Amino acid sequence: IHGDLANKTRVVNYGATVLPRSESERRELRLKYGLDPESFIVGNFGIIHETKMNVESLRAFADTARERADAVFILVGPEYDGGASRREVAKLGLENRVRFLGPRPASEFVELTATADIGLNLRRPPSNGETSSSLIDLLRQGIATIITDVGTFDDFPDEAVSKVRWTGEGFEGLRRRLLELSR
């Protein structure tokens, strides 16, 4: 965008290290946070806001919940969506399958990302090109993660994430991808 500033631009490595968790560690973390160790957890981590497509995520999860009796959706982060996500949960009848865990200190936040079987890290197009520390947390722990192909997210290799091409696939792509990964 600002080619005249290219000579002043430097790449700073994120500094994240790989942090794989064993199955026993994941089980212990689930117990620590009151999550059923036998459940199939879909997680959405970070600020709950319309730009992060939480309502669409919940709608997509509804089919997974119908297909899998063990499926649970967790949202970890502060709520800034005016209650839209909670209303969607009620509308879908998923009150017993969705848990709002609120904002957490950084150490707990990272531990909670490790409890997920699938992570969702979406951005509503158009994006401002932001990055996401929760996406890095999911990937460094080896959690299968679905993203939208907007902004800097499109730079992640297809081998590392499952991308929903929002302008071409839209909601149906998200719903289908979540079902595929949950199977």
PDB file of N, CA and C in Angstrom, residues 1-9:
ATOM      1  N   ILE A   1       0.834  -1.200   0.000  1.00  0.00           N
ATOM      2  CA  ILE A   1       0.000   0.000   0.000  1.00  0.00           C
ATOM      3  C   ILE A   1       0.873   1.256   0.000  1.00  0.00           C
ATOM      4  N   HIS A   2       1.921   1.247   0.808  1.00  0.00           N
ATOM      5  CA  HIS A   2       2.788   2.425   0.932  1.00  0.00           C
ATOM      6  C   HIS A   2       4.201   2.049   0.508  1.00  0.00           C
ATOM      7  N   GLY A   3       4.395   1.884  -0.788  1.00  0.00           N
ATOM      8  CA  GLY A   3       5.686   1.485  -1.323  1.00  0.00           C
ATOM      9  C   GLY A   3       6.822   2.402  -0.920  1.00  0.00           C
ATOM     10  N   ASP A   4       6.514   3.678  -0.676  1.00  0.00           N
ATOM     11  CA  ASP A   4       7.548   4.626  -0.278  1.00  0.00           C
ATOM     12  C   ASP A   4       8.126   4.315   1.102  1.00  0.00           C
ATOM     13  N   LEU A   5       7.453   3.458   1.863  1.00  0.00           N
ATOM     14  CA  LEU A   5       7.934   3.089   3.196  1.00  0.00           C
ATOM     15  C   LEU A   5       8.637   1.730   3.217  1.00  0.00           C
ATOM     16  N   ALA A   6       8.774   1.109   2.065  1.00  0.00           N
ATOM     17  CA  ALA A   6       9.345  -0.244   2.000  1.00  0.00           C
ATOM     18  C   ALA A   6      10.739  -0.306   2.606  1.00  0.00           C
ATOM     19  N   ASN A   7      11.548   0.713   2.394  1.00  0.00           N
ATOM     20  CA  ASN A   7      12.912   0.663   2.931  1.00  0.00           C
ATOM     21  C   ASN A   7      12.952   0.832   4.447  1.00  0.00           C
ATOM     22  N   LYS A   8      11.847   1.200   5.060  1.00  0.00           N
ATOM     23  CA  LYS A   8      11.763   1.340   6.519  1.00  0.00           C
ATOM     24  C   LYS A   8      11.063   0.145   7.167  1.00  0.00           C
ATOM     25  N   THR A   9      10.664  -0.803   6.343  1.00  0.00           N
ATOM     26  CA  THR A   9       9.892  -1.941   6.833  1.00  0.00           C
ATOM     27  C   THR A   9      10.802  -3.127   7.113  1.00  0.00           C
TER      28      THR A   9
END
